Amino acid sequence: MLPFCTSSGRISFIDALFTSTSAICVTGLIVVDTATYFTSVGQCVILILIQLGGLGIMTFSTMVLLAAGRSITISDRILVQEGYHPGSPRDFRTLVKNVFLFTAVIEGAGSILLFLRFLQDEPWATALFSGIFHSISAFCNAGFSVYSDNLMGFRGDILVNLTIAHLIIFGGLGFLVIGETGQAAVGLLKGMKIKLSLHSKLVLTTTAALLVGSFFVFLALENSGALRSFSLKDKILASFFQVVTPRTAGFNTIDLTTLGTAAVLLHMFLMFIGASPGSTGGGVKTSTFGVVFAFIRSKIAARDSVHLFYRTIPQNNVVKAFTVISLSISLVFLVGFVVLISQPGMLMKEVFYEVFSGFGTVGLSLGITPQLNVLSKSMIILVMYAGRIGPLTLLLAFSRRRAFGKYEYVEENVLIG
């Protein structure tokens, strides 16, 4: 809310809170135009919040302590390790350093590529800042842009589209998956066969299936709709980009208000699933969706256990996956219901698109964000926060721990379906 952060020298408390939450939760929903409303200082503050939110404040503070030679508590070690390598015995210091090193390399490479492209149209200082800003925003799956029309001006630009899309994908996979995949690739070059963990296989398979499947669906749905005036190259680029970005990024190269209802529903589906565990994105996560899908497939095949890649998924994981899905659906519909009551003039698809976007920490909108009232903005802030940390984590944080001993009641069947 500092006056030198905005062009006008002022911003309301709710708009400042909304913008900072959107940045720290790497969402990208905006109530004011980032390009014109904020000064260079304000945009830098937003960029810092995005980087903090993308990697995690806990990881950042840990890196600062390590750099200063300070000791790290056991509880802090567990929190950071569980965020990237659940149950992994790897060296803690190496883990944190690798996360920062990988982030610096990927964001640096993206910044250089985007800078070289933006340099063709802008002064070098502006192009450099734009390149760095969009690279960090893309890798952290934030979706903030310093262009008023987001990336619509680069609709047919292959370099910008592919660079941003790959930054989003890398950021959304999770550091565990990227690390294991990198080790497997290096091992393959050396003639060694390194097996991926079940988690990495599930994330990579689910991500690939979602990207490929949704690409063809989106292209078929909007070929004669929002994409009808595009060239074949632009149709392919736009379709690919617009199924990558709803996974939690929030950039757009086309006018989303021109999308048909079916394409809007496809976006909601992708936003709800979101990125992968230990990544910079939100949503219920690809692994959760994969476990639920495997459970349904197992029931159709009349199997009692859930199998994936010749492994059996623990029952506890299945229950947790369904719990996350149930809590997430309940939260999204509750927030959407409140916003609809608060602002009855808005269309249902616009409101729920906004809520799904907030929960998935995506940032895409059908244009209603600036029109939200204080109550609606507060509800979107809540859903952005829940989507970033996870609904189950949020529930456990506010629930009271029961001190009673473990016991079970007598079982009794109920009719299902």
Coordinates of C-alpha atoms in Angstrom, one line a residue:
M1 CA 0.0 0.0 0.0
L2 CA 3.1 2.3 -0.2
P3 CA 2.3 5.3 -2.4
F4 CA 5.4 4.9 -4.6
C5 CA 4.2 1.4 -5.7
T6 CA 1.2 2.7 -7.6
S7 CA 0.9 5.3 -10.4
S8 CA -1.8 7.2 -8.6
G9 CA -0.1 6.9 -5.2
R10 CA -3.0 5.1 -3.6
I11 CA -4.8 1.7 -3.6
S12 CA -7.6 0.4 -1.4
F13 CA -6.8 -2.1 1.4
I14 CA -8.9 -4.9 -0.2
D15 CA -7.3 -4.4 -3.6
A16 CA -3.8 -4.4 -2.1
L17 CA -4.6 -7.5 -0.1
F18 CA -6.2 -9.2 -3.1
T19 CA -3.1 -8.4 -5.3
S20 CA -0.6 -9.5 -2.7
T21 CA -2.5 -12.8 -2.0
S22 CA -2.8 -13.4 -5.7
A23 CA 1.0 -12.9 -6.0
I24 CA 2.1 -14.9 -3.0
C25 CA -0.3 -17.7 -3.9
V26 CA 1.0 -17.6 -7.5
T27 CA -2.5 -17.1 -8.9
G28 CA -2.5 -14.1 -11.2
L29 CA -6.0 -12.9 -10.7
I30 CA -5.9 -9.1 -10.8
V31 CA -8.4 -6.3 -9.9
V32 CA -6.3 -3.6 -11.4
D33 CA -4.0 -3.6 -14.5
T34 CA -0.5 -4.6 -13.4
A35 CA 1.0 -2.9 -16.4
T36 CA -0.4 0.6 -15.8
Y37 CA -1.6 0.7 -12.2
F38 CA 1.7 -0.2 -10.6
T39 CA 5.0 1.6 -10.9
S40 CA 8.2 -0.3 -11.6
V41 CA 8.7 -0.6 -7.8
G42 CA 5.3 -2.0 -7.4
Q43 CA 5.9 -4.5 -10.2
C44 CA 9.1 -5.5 -8.5
V45 CA 7.3 -6.1 -5.2
I46 CA 4.8 -8.3 -7.0
L47 CA 7.6 -10.2 -8.6
I48 CA 9.3 -10.8 -5.3
L49 CA 6.0 -12.1 -3.8
I50 CA 5.6 -14.4 -6.8
Q51 CA 9.1 -15.9 -6.3
L52 CA 8.5 -16.2 -2.6
G53 CA 5.2 -17.9 -3.1
G54 CA 6.5 -20.1 -5.9
L55 CA 9.3 -21.7 -4.0
G56 CA 7.8 -21.3 -0.6
I57 CA 8.6 -18.9 2.2
M58 CA 9.9 -21.8 4.3
T59 CA 12.4 -22.8 1.6
F60 CA 13.5 -19.2 1.2
S61 CA 14.1 -18.6 4.9
T62 CA 16.0 -21.9 5.1
M63 CA 18.3 -20.9 2.3
V64 CA 19.0 -17.5 4.0
L65 CA 19.8 -19.3 7.2
L66 CA 22.1 -21.8 5.4
A67 CA 23.9 -18.9 3.7
A68 CA 24.4 -17.2 7.0
G69 CA 25.7 -20.4 8.5
R70 CA 22.9 -20.7 11.0
S71 CA 21.4 -24.0 12.2
I72 CA 18.1 -25.3 11.0
T73 CA 15.6 -26.9 13.4
I74 CA 14.4 -30.5 12.9
S75 CA 10.8 -29.4 12.4
D76 CA 11.8 -26.9 9.7
R77 CA 13.8 -29.6 7.9
I78 CA 10.8 -31.9 7.9
L79 CA 8.5 -29.2 6.6
V80 CA 10.8 -28.4 3.7
Q81 CA 11.7 -32.0 2.9
E82 CA 8.0 -33.1 2.9
G83 CA 7.3 -30.3 0.4
Y84 CA 9.7 -31.6 -2.2
H85 CA 10.8 -35.2 -1.3
P86 CA 8.2 -36.8 0.9
G87 CA 9.8 -39.5 3.0
S88 CA 13.2 -39.0 1.3
P89 CA 16.4 -39.5 3.3
R90 CA 18.4 -37.2 1.1
D91 CA 20.7 -34.6 2.5
F92 CA 18.8 -31.6 3.5
R93 CA 21.3 -29.0 2.5
T94 CA 21.7 -30.5 -0.9
L95 CA 18.0 -30.6 -1.4
V96 CA 17.5 -26.9 -0.7
K97 CA 20.5 -25.9 -2.8
N98 CA 19.4 -28.1 -5.7
V99 CA 15.9 -26.5 -5.6
F100 CA 17.5 -23.0 -5.8
L101 CA 20.0 -24.0 -8.5
F102 CA 17.4 -25.6 -10.7
T103 CA 15.1 -22.6 -10.3
A104 CA 17.9 -20.2 -11.2
V105 CA 18.9 -22.1 -14.3
I106 CA 15.4 -22.6 -15.6
E107 CA 14.3 -19.0 -14.9
G108 CA 17.6 -17.7 -16.2
A109 CA 17.3 -19.5 -19.5
G110 CA 13.7 -18.4 -19.9
S111 CA 14.6 -14.8 -19.1
I112 CA 17.3 -14.8 -21.8
L113 CA 15.1 -16.3 -24.5
L114 CA 12.2 -13.9 -23.7
F115 CA 14.6 -10.9 -23.5
L116 CA 16.0 -11.6 -26.9
R117 CA 12.5 -11.7 -28.3
F118 CA 11.2 -8.7 -26.5
L119 CA 14.3 -6.8 -27.5
Q120 CA 13.0 -6.7 -31.1
D121 CA 10.2 -4.4 -30.1
E122 CA 11.3 -2.7 -26.8
P123 CA 14.3 -0.8 -25.4
W124 CA 16.8 -3.2 -23.8
A125 CA 16.0 -2.2 -20.2
T126 CA 12.3 -2.7 -20.7
A127 CA 12.9 -6.0 -22.6
L128 CA 15.2 -7.2 -19.9
F129 CA 12.7 -6.5 -17.1
S130 CA 9.8 -8.0 -19.2
G131 CA 11.9 -11.1 -19.9
I132 CA 12.8 -11.7 -16.2
F133 CA 9.2 -10.9 -15.0
H134 CA 7.5 -13.2 -17.4
S135 CA 10.0 -16.0 -16.9
I136 CA 9.6 -16.0 -13.1
S137 CA 5.9 -15.6 -13.4
A138 CA 5.6 -18.5 -15.8
F139 CA 7.9 -20.9 -13.9
C140 CA 6.1 -20.0 -10.6
N141 CA 2.8 -20.6 -12.4
A142 CA 1.6 -17.1 -11.5
G143 CA 0.3 -15.7 -14.7
F144 CA 1.0 -12.0 -13.9
S145 CA 2.1 -10.0 -16.9
V146 CA 3.4 -6.5 -17.5
Y147 CA 1.3 -6.2 -20.7
S148 CA -2.2 -5.0 -20.4
D149 CA -3.5 -7.6 -22.8
N150 CA -1.4 -10.3 -21.2
L151 CA 0.2 -12.3 -24.0
M152 CA -2.5 -11.8 -26.7
G153 CA 0.0 -9.7 -28.7
F154 CA 2.2 -12.8 -29.0
R155 CA -0.5 -15.2 -30.2
G156 CA 1.4 -16.4 -33.2
D157 CA 4.9 -16.1 -31.7
I158 CA 6.4 -19.5 -31.5
L159 CA 9.4 -18.5 -29.3
V160 CA 7.2 -16.8 -26.7
N161 CA 4.5 -19.4 -26.7
L162 CA 6.9 -22.4 -26.4
T163 CA 9.2 -20.7 -23.8
I164 CA 6.3 -19.7 -21.5
A165 CA 4.5 -23.0 -22.0
H166 CA 7.7 -25.1 -21.1
L167 CA 8.4 -22.8 -18.1
I168 CA 4.8 -23.5 -16.9
I169 CA 5.2 -27.3 -17.4
F170 CA 8.5 -27.4 -15.6
G171 CA 7.2 -25.4 -12.7
G172 CA 4.1 -27.5 -12.5
L173 CA 5.8 -30.9 -12.4
G174 CA 7.5 -30.6 -9.0
F175 CA 11.1 -30.7 -8.1
L176 CA 11.1 -34.4 -7.1
V177 CA 9.8 -35.4 -10.5
I178 CA 12.2 -33.1 -12.4
G179 CA 15.1 -34.3 -10.3
E180 CA 14.4 -38.0 -10.8
T181 CA 13.7 -37.5 -14.5
G182 CA 17.0 -35.6 -14.9
Q183 CA 18.9 -38.4 -13.1
A184 CA 17.2 -41.0 -15.3
A185 CA 18.1 -39.1 -18.5
V186 CA 21.8 -38.7 -17.4
G187 CA 21.9 -42.4 -16.4
L188 CA 20.5 -43.4 -19.8
L189 CA 23.2 -41.4 -21.6
K190 CA 25.8 -43.3 -19.5
G191 CA 24.2 -46.6 -20.3
M192 CA 22.7 -47.0 -16.8
K193 CA 19.0 -47.7 -16.2
I194 CA 17.6 -45.7 -13.4
K195 CA 14.0 -46.5 -12.4
L196 CA 11.6 -43.7 -11.7
S197 CA 9.5 -43.8 -8.5
L198 CA 5.8 -44.5 -8.7
H199 CA 5.1 -40.9 -7.9
S200 CA 7.1 -39.6 -10.8
K201 CA 5.6 -42.1 -13.3
L202 CA 2.1 -41.2 -12.2
V203 CA 2.8 -37.4 -12.4
L204 CA 4.5 -37.6 -15.8
T205 CA 1.8 -40.0 -17.3
T206 CA -1.1 -37.9 -15.9
T207 CA 0.4 -34.6 -17.1
A208 CA 1.1 -36.0 -20.6
A209 CA -2.4 -37.5 -20.9
L210 CA -4.1 -34.2 -19.8
L211 CA -2.0 -32.1 -22.1
V212 CA -2.4 -34.3 -25.2
G213 CA -6.1 -35.1 -24.6
S214 CA -7.2 -31.6 -23.7
F215 CA -5.2 -30.2 -26.7
F216 CA -7.3 -32.1 -29.2
V217 CA -10.5 -31.5 -27.3
F218 CA -9.9 -27.7 -27.2
L219 CA -8.9 -27.6 -30.9
A220 CA -12.1 -29.5 -31.9
L221 CA -14.3 -27.3 -29.7
E222 CA -13.0 -23.9 -30.7
N223 CA -11.9 -24.6 -34.3
S224 CA -15.0 -22.9 -35.6
G225 CA -15.4 -20.7 -32.6
A226 CA -12.8 -18.6 -30.9
L227 CA -10.1 -19.9 -33.3
R228 CA -12.1 -19.6 -36.5
S229 CA -10.1 -16.6 -37.9
F230 CA -6.7 -18.0 -37.0
S231 CA -4.2 -19.6 -39.4
L232 CA -3.5 -23.3 -38.9
K233 CA -0.2 -22.5 -37.1
D234 CA -1.9 -20.0 -34.8
K235 CA -4.7 -22.5 -34.1
I236 CA -2.2 -25.2 -33.0
L237 CA -0.2 -22.7 -30.9
A238 CA -3.2 -21.2 -29.3
S239 CA -4.8 -24.6 -28.5
F240 CA -1.6 -25.9 -27.0
F241 CA -1.0 -22.8 -25.0
Q242 CA -4.6 -22.6 -23.7
V243 CA -4.5 -26.1 -22.3
V244 CA -1.1 -25.6 -20.7
T245 CA -1.9 -22.4 -18.9
P246 CA -5.2 -23.5 -17.2
R247 CA -3.1 -26.1 -15.3
T248 CA -2.2 -23.3 -12.9
A249 CA -0.5 -20.5 -14.9
G250 CA -3.0 -17.9 -16.0
F251 CA -1.5 -16.5 -19.1
N252 CA -3.7 -16.1 -22.2
T253 CA -3.1 -15.5 -25.9
I254 CA -6.7 -15.3 -26.9
D255 CA -9.8 -13.5 -25.6
L256 CA -11.3 -15.9 -23.1
T257 CA -14.7 -14.2 -23.3
T258 CA -15.0 -15.7 -26.8
L259 CA -14.8 -19.3 -25.6
G260 CA -17.8 -21.5 -25.9
T261 CA -19.4 -23.1 -22.8
A262 CA -17.8 -26.5 -23.4
A263 CA -14.3 -25.0 -23.6
V264 CA -15.0 -23.0 -20.4
L265 CA -15.9 -26.3 -18.7
L266 CA -12.7 -27.9 -20.0
H267 CA -10.7 -25.1 -18.5
M268 CA -12.5 -25.5 -15.2
F269 CA -11.7 -29.2 -15.2
L270 CA -8.0 -28.5 -15.9
M271 CA -7.9 -25.7 -13.3
F272 CA -9.4 -28.0 -10.6
I273 CA -6.8 -30.7 -11.2
G274 CA -3.9 -28.2 -11.2
A275 CA -0.2 -29.0 -11.0
S276 CA 1.7 -31.7 -9.2
P277 CA 2.8 -32.1 -5.5
G278 CA 5.9 -30.2 -4.5
S279 CA 5.5 -27.8 -7.5
T280 CA 4.8 -24.1 -7.8
G281 CA 1.1 -24.7 -8.6
G282 CA -2.2 -25.4 -6.9
G283 CA -5.3 -27.5 -7.4
V284 CA -6.0 -31.0 -6.2
K285 CA -2.8 -32.1 -8.0
T286 CA -2.3 -34.6 -10.8
S287 CA -1.3 -37.5 -8.5
T288 CA -4.6 -37.1 -6.6
F289 CA -6.5 -37.3 -9.9
G290 CA -4.4 -40.2 -11.0
V291 CA -5.1 -42.2 -7.9
V292 CA -8.9 -41.6 -8.1
F293 CA -8.9 -42.6 -11.8
A294 CA -6.9 -45.8 -10.9
F295 CA -9.4 -46.5 -8.1
I296 CA -12.4 -46.2 -10.5
R297 CA -10.6 -48.4 -13.1
S298 CA -9.9 -51.0 -10.4
K299 CA -13.6 -51.1 -9.3
I300 CA -14.7 -51.5 -12.9
A301 CA -12.2 -54.4 -13.2
A302 CA -13.7 -55.9 -9.9
R303 CA -10.4 -55.6 -8.1
D304 CA -10.3 -54.9 -4.3
S305 CA -6.9 -53.2 -4.5
V306 CA -5.8 -50.2 -6.6
H307 CA -2.9 -50.9 -9.0
L308 CA -0.6 -48.5 -10.8
F309 CA 2.5 -49.5 -12.8
Y310 CA 2.6 -52.9 -11.2
R311 CA 2.4 -51.4 -7.7
T312 CA -0.4 -51.4 -5.2
I313 CA -1.6 -48.0 -3.9
P314 CA -2.0 -48.0 -0.1
Q315 CA -5.6 -47.7 1.0
N316 CA -4.7 -44.7 3.1
N317 CA -3.6 -42.9 -0.1
V318 CA -6.8 -43.6 -1.8
V319 CA -8.9 -42.3 1.1
K320 CA -6.7 -39.2 1.3
A321 CA -7.2 -38.6 -2.5
F322 CA -11.0 -38.8 -2.2
T323 CA -10.9 -36.6 0.9
V324 CA -9.0 -33.9 -1.0
I325 CA -11.4 -34.1 -4.0
S326 CA -14.4 -33.9 -1.7
L327 CA -13.2 -31.0 0.3
S328 CA -12.1 -29.1 -2.8
I329 CA -15.4 -29.5 -4.5
S330 CA -17.2 -28.5 -1.4
L331 CA -15.0 -25.4 -1.0
V332 CA -15.4 -24.3 -4.6
F333 CA -19.2 -24.6 -4.6
L334 CA -19.5 -22.9 -1.3
V335 CA -17.4 -19.9 -2.4
G336 CA -19.2 -19.8 -5.8
F337 CA -22.6 -19.9 -4.0
V338 CA -21.6 -17.0 -1.8
V339 CA -20.3 -14.9 -4.7
L340 CA -23.5 -15.6 -6.7
I341 CA -25.6 -14.4 -3.8
S342 CA -23.4 -11.4 -3.3
Q343 CA -23.5 -10.4 -6.9
P344 CA -26.6 -11.8 -8.6
G345 CA -26.0 -9.9 -11.8
M346 CA -23.1 -12.1 -12.8
L347 CA -23.5 -15.3 -14.8
M348 CA -22.9 -18.6 -13.2
K349 CA -20.2 -19.7 -15.6
E350 CA -18.3 -16.4 -15.1
V351 CA -18.4 -16.8 -11.3
F352 CA -17.4 -20.5 -11.1
Y353 CA -14.7 -19.9 -13.7
E354 CA -13.3 -17.3 -11.4
V355 CA -13.6 -19.5 -8.3
F356 CA -12.0 -22.5 -10.1
S357 CA -9.3 -20.2 -11.3
G358 CA -8.6 -19.0 -7.7
F359 CA -8.6 -22.5 -6.3
G360 CA -6.3 -23.8 -8.9
T361 CA -4.1 -20.7 -8.4
V362 CA -4.4 -20.2 -12.1
G363 CA -5.4 -16.5 -12.7
L364 CA -7.6 -16.9 -15.8
S365 CA -10.8 -14.9 -15.8
L366 CA -13.8 -14.1 -18.0
G367 CA -13.4 -10.5 -17.1
I368 CA -15.3 -10.1 -13.8
T369 CA -12.4 -9.8 -11.4
P370 CA -12.4 -5.9 -11.3
Q371 CA -16.2 -5.9 -10.8
L372 CA -16.1 -8.0 -7.6
N373 CA -17.3 -6.4 -4.4
V374 CA -15.5 -6.6 -1.1
L375 CA -17.3 -9.8 0.0
S376 CA -16.6 -11.5 -3.3
K377 CA -12.9 -10.5 -3.3
S378 CA -12.6 -11.8 0.3
M379 CA -14.1 -15.2 -0.8
I380 CA -11.7 -15.4 -3.8
I381 CA -8.8 -14.5 -1.4
L382 CA -9.9 -17.4 0.8
V383 CA -10.1 -19.9 -2.1
M384 CA -6.7 -18.8 -3.5
Y385 CA -5.1 -19.4 -0.1
A386 CA -6.8 -22.8 0.3
G387 CA -5.8 -23.8 -3.2
R388 CA -2.2 -23.0 -2.7
I389 CA -1.7 -24.8 0.7
G390 CA -4.3 -27.5 0.0
P391 CA -7.8 -27.8 1.5
L392 CA -6.8 -30.9 3.6
T393 CA -3.8 -29.0 5.2
L394 CA -6.1 -26.0 5.9
L395 CA -8.7 -28.2 7.5
L396 CA -6.1 -30.0 9.7
A397 CA -4.6 -26.7 10.7
F398 CA -7.9 -25.4 12.2
S399 CA -9.2 -28.7 13.5
R400 CA -8.7 -29.7 17.2
R401 CA -6.6 -32.7 17.9
R402 CA -8.5 -35.3 19.8
A403 CA -6.7 -36.8 22.8
F404 CA -8.8 -39.9 23.0
G405 CA -7.5 -43.4 22.5
K406 CA -8.0 -45.3 19.3
Y407 CA -11.2 -47.3 19.1
E408 CA -13.6 -48.7 16.4
Y409 CA -17.4 -49.0 16.4
V410 CA -19.3 -52.0 15.1
E411 CA -19.5 -52.1 11.3
E412 CA -22.8 -51.9 9.5
N413 CA -23.4 -51.7 5.7
V414 CA -25.3 -48.9 3.9
L415 CA -26.7 -49.0 0.3
I416 CA -24.4 -47.1 -2.1
G417 CA -25.5 -46.0 -5.6

